[in-house]
Amino acid sequence: MGLFDSLRPADINAGVREFRETPGAKLIDVRTPAEFADGHIPGAVNVPLQQIGSIAAAVPEAATPLFVYCLSGGRSAQAAAALKRAGYGDVRNIGGIGNWNGEVER
C-alpha cells in the first residue's frame, strides 16, 4: 500500500466482487429507505446511517466482514468509522452506488 492509496476513492465494483468472494460477509447500504427502494445492489441490507447504531439487529456478530456503501462514499465513510468504534473489526467502505456498473434491484 502506497502513501496515497488512502486518498484514492473506493472502487465499488471491486468492493462488491470482494464481498461476493468473502464467506459470511454482509453488504450494507447506508442510504435512506427511499434511496434503497429506488435501487440497490442485489444482496444488500439497508441500515441507514442515521440508524447505524441498530446494526446488531441485522448483523449480530461483530466478526462479520462488512462492506459498506452509499450514494457517493461520504455516508459510508461515516458509517464505517461508527461501525469500527462499535467493535466491528472487518469493515470496508467500498464507496458509492453512483459508480456501480452492475444491476440494481428495486
PDB file of C-alpha atoms in Angstrom:
ATOM      1  CA  MET A   1       0.000   0.000   0.000  1.00  0.00           C
ATOM      2  CA  GLY A   2       1.465   3.316  -1.086  1.00  0.00           C
ATOM      3  CA  LEU A   3       1.388   6.629   0.715  1.00  0.00           C
ATOM      4  CA  PHE A   4      -1.529   7.959  -1.335  1.00  0.00           C
ATOM      5  CA  ASP A   5      -3.650   4.776  -1.529  1.00  0.00           C
ATOM      6  CA  SER A   6      -5.942   6.014   1.245  1.00  0.00           C
ATOM      7  CA  LEU A   7      -6.692   9.137  -0.827  1.00  0.00           C
ATOM      8  CA  ARG A   8      -7.876   7.143  -3.826  1.00  0.00           C
ATOM      9  CA  PRO A   9     -11.682   6.841  -3.999  1.00  0.00           C
ATOM     10  CA  ALA A  10     -13.078   3.420  -3.183  1.00  0.00           C
ATOM     11  CA  ASP A  11     -13.941   1.251  -6.186  1.00  0.00           C
ATOM     12  CA  ILE A  12     -17.434  -0.087  -5.543  1.00  0.00           C
ATOM     13  CA  ASN A  13     -17.181  -2.584  -8.406  1.00  0.00           C
ATOM     14  CA  ALA A  14     -14.060  -4.185  -6.920  1.00  0.00           C
ATOM     15  CA  GLY A  15     -15.626  -3.956  -3.449  1.00  0.00           C
ATOM     16  CA  VAL A  16     -18.739  -5.878  -4.497  1.00  0.00           C
ATOM     17  CA  ARG A  17     -16.568  -8.530  -6.164  1.00  0.00           C
ATOM     18  CA  GLU A  18     -14.628  -8.889  -2.908  1.00  0.00           C
ATOM     19  CA  PHE A  19     -17.901  -9.027  -0.915  1.00  0.00           C
ATOM     20  CA  ARG A  20     -19.151 -11.867  -3.113  1.00  0.00           C
ATOM     21  CA  GLU A  21     -15.879 -13.763  -2.609  1.00  0.00           C
ATOM     22  CA  THR A  22     -15.848 -13.337   1.190  1.00  0.00           C
ATOM     23  CA  PRO A  23     -17.687 -16.092   3.075  1.00  0.00           C
ATOM     24  CA  GLY A  24     -20.246 -14.795   5.562  1.00  0.00           C
ATOM     25  CA  ALA A  25     -19.844 -11.145   4.519  1.00  0.00           C
ATOM     26  CA  LYS A  26     -22.705  -8.627   4.577  1.00  0.00           C
ATOM     27  CA  LEU A  27     -23.253  -5.807   2.083  1.00  0.00           C
ATOM     28  CA  ILE A  28     -24.652  -2.773   3.936  1.00  0.00           C
ATOM     29  CA  ASP A  29     -26.380   0.125   2.137  1.00  0.00           C
ATOM     30  CA  VAL A  30     -26.439   3.135   4.488  1.00  0.00           C
ATOM     31  CA  ARG A  31     -28.672   5.337   2.328  1.00  0.00           C
ATOM     32  CA  THR A  32     -32.224   6.253   3.316  1.00  0.00           C
ATOM     33  CA  PRO A  33     -35.020   3.690   2.901  1.00  0.00           C
ATOM     34  CA  ALA A  34     -36.383   5.740  -0.038  1.00  0.00           C
ATOM     35  CA  GLU A  35     -32.999   5.724  -1.794  1.00  0.00           C
ATOM     36  CA  PHE A  36     -32.685   1.979  -1.143  1.00  0.00           C
ATOM     37  CA  ALA A  37     -36.147   1.380  -2.630  1.00  0.00           C
ATOM     38  CA  ASP A  38     -35.179   3.366  -5.741  1.00  0.00           C
ATOM     39  CA  GLY A  39     -32.456   0.808  -6.462  1.00  0.00           C
ATOM     40  CA  HIS A  40     -29.790  -1.090  -4.548  1.00  0.00           C
ATOM     41  CA  ILE A  41     -27.110  -3.671  -5.217  1.00  0.00           C
ATOM     42  CA  PRO A  42     -28.550  -7.212  -5.081  1.00  0.00           C
ATOM     43  CA  GLY A  43     -27.893  -8.806  -1.701  1.00  0.00           C
ATOM     44  CA  ALA A  44     -27.587  -5.520   0.183  1.00  0.00           C
ATOM     45  CA  VAL A  45     -29.193  -4.888   3.568  1.00  0.00           C
ATOM     46  CA  ASN A  46     -30.448  -1.366   4.290  1.00  0.00           C
ATOM     47  CA  VAL A  47     -29.216   0.124   7.562  1.00  0.00           C
ATOM     48  CA  PRO A  48     -29.465   3.914   7.141  1.00  0.00           C
ATOM     49  CA  LEU A  49     -26.579   5.979   8.522  1.00  0.00           C
ATOM     50  CA  GLN A  50     -28.963   7.619  10.999  1.00  0.00           C
ATOM     51  CA  GLN A  51     -29.745   4.146  12.400  1.00  0.00           C
ATOM     52  CA  ILE A  52     -26.258   2.620  12.226  1.00  0.00           C
ATOM     53  CA  GLY A  53     -26.374   2.048  15.989  1.00  0.00           C
ATOM     54  CA  SER A  54     -29.021  -0.613  15.376  1.00  0.00           C
ATOM     55  CA  ILE A  55     -26.706  -2.688  13.148  1.00  0.00           C
ATOM     56  CA  ALA A  56     -26.731  -5.573  15.654  1.00  0.00           C
ATOM     57  CA  ALA A  57     -30.290  -6.398  14.561  1.00  0.00           C
ATOM     58  CA  ALA A  58     -29.045  -7.077  11.016  1.00  0.00           C
ATOM     59  CA  VAL A  59     -25.511  -8.225  11.880  1.00  0.00           C
ATOM     60  CA  PRO A  60     -25.282  -9.613  15.427  1.00  0.00           C
ATOM     61  CA  GLU A  61     -21.727 -10.983  15.114  1.00  0.00           C
ATOM     62  CA  ALA A  62     -19.028  -8.275  15.292  1.00  0.00           C
ATOM     63  CA  ALA A  63     -16.542 -10.501  13.435  1.00  0.00           C
ATOM     64  CA  THR A  64     -18.742 -10.485  10.295  1.00  0.00           C
ATOM     65  CA  PRO A  65     -16.971  -8.820   7.346  1.00  0.00           C
ATOM     66  CA  LEU A  66     -18.960  -5.713   6.386  1.00  0.00           C
ATOM     67  CA  PHE A  67     -18.855  -3.980   3.007  1.00  0.00           C
ATOM     68  CA  VAL A  68     -20.500  -0.555   3.327  1.00  0.00           C
ATOM     69  CA  TYR A  69     -21.729   1.761   0.561  1.00  0.00           C
ATOM     70  CA  CYS A  70     -23.950   4.798  -0.008  1.00  0.00           C
ATOM     71  CA  LEU A  71     -24.508   7.130  -2.973  1.00  0.00           C
ATOM     72  CA  SER A  72     -21.061   8.721  -3.297  1.00  0.00           C
ATOM     73  CA  GLY A  73     -18.953   7.365  -0.427  1.00  0.00           C
ATOM     74  CA  GLY A  74     -19.374  10.082   2.213  1.00  0.00           C
ATOM     75  CA  ARG A  75     -22.059   8.475   4.369  1.00  0.00           C
ATOM     76  CA  SER A  76     -20.425   5.069   4.013  1.00  0.00           C
ATOM     77  CA  ALA A  77     -17.152   6.530   5.345  1.00  0.00           C
ATOM     78  CA  GLN A  78     -19.022   7.882   8.385  1.00  0.00           C
ATOM     79  CA  ALA A  79     -20.819   4.558   8.859  1.00  0.00           C
ATOM     80  CA  ALA A  80     -17.586   2.555   8.556  1.00  0.00           C
ATOM     81  CA  ALA A  81     -15.959   4.693  11.252  1.00  0.00           C
ATOM     82  CA  ALA A  82     -19.001   4.293  13.531  1.00  0.00           C
ATOM     83  CA  LEU A  83     -19.058   0.522  12.987  1.00  0.00           C
ATOM     84  CA  LYS A  84     -15.371   0.241  13.877  1.00  0.00           C
ATOM     85  CA  ARG A  85     -15.975   2.257  17.058  1.00  0.00           C
ATOM     86  CA  ALA A  86     -18.860  -0.124  17.863  1.00  0.00           C
ATOM     87  CA  GLY A  87     -16.497  -3.101  17.754  1.00  0.00           C
ATOM     88  CA  TYR A  88     -16.941  -4.405  14.215  1.00  0.00           C
ATOM     89  CA  GLY A  89     -13.413  -5.321  13.219  1.00  0.00           C
ATOM     90  CA  ASP A  90     -13.652  -6.029   9.494  1.00  0.00           C
ATOM     91  CA  VAL A  91     -15.379  -3.020   7.905  1.00  0.00           C
ATOM     92  CA  ARG A  92     -14.692  -1.737   4.389  1.00  0.00           C
ATOM     93  CA  ASN A  93     -16.047   1.427   2.842  1.00  0.00           C
ATOM     94  CA  ILE A  94     -16.496   0.449  -0.810  1.00  0.00           C
ATOM     95  CA  GLY A  95     -17.762   3.833  -1.968  1.00  0.00           C
ATOM     96  CA  GLY A  96     -20.890   4.905  -3.787  1.00  0.00           C
ATOM     97  CA  ILE A  97     -23.528   3.208  -5.885  1.00  0.00           C
ATOM     98  CA  GLY A  98     -23.255   6.164  -8.260  1.00  0.00           C
ATOM     99  CA  ASN A  99     -20.180   4.419  -9.712  1.00  0.00           C
ATOM    100  CA  TRP A 100     -21.716   0.917  -9.754  1.00  0.00           C
ATOM    101  CA  ASN A 101     -21.613  -0.747 -13.168  1.00  0.00           C
ATOM    102  CA  GLY A 102     -23.816  -3.738 -12.313  1.00  0.00           C
ATOM    103  CA  GLU A 103     -27.524  -4.321 -11.999  1.00  0.00           C
ATOM    104  CA  VAL A 104     -29.725  -2.910  -9.258  1.00  0.00           C
ATOM    105  CA  GLU A 105     -32.774  -4.347  -7.529  1.00  0.00           C
ATOM    106  CA  ARG A 106     -35.906  -2.316  -6.914  1.00  0.00           C
TER     107      ARG A 106
END
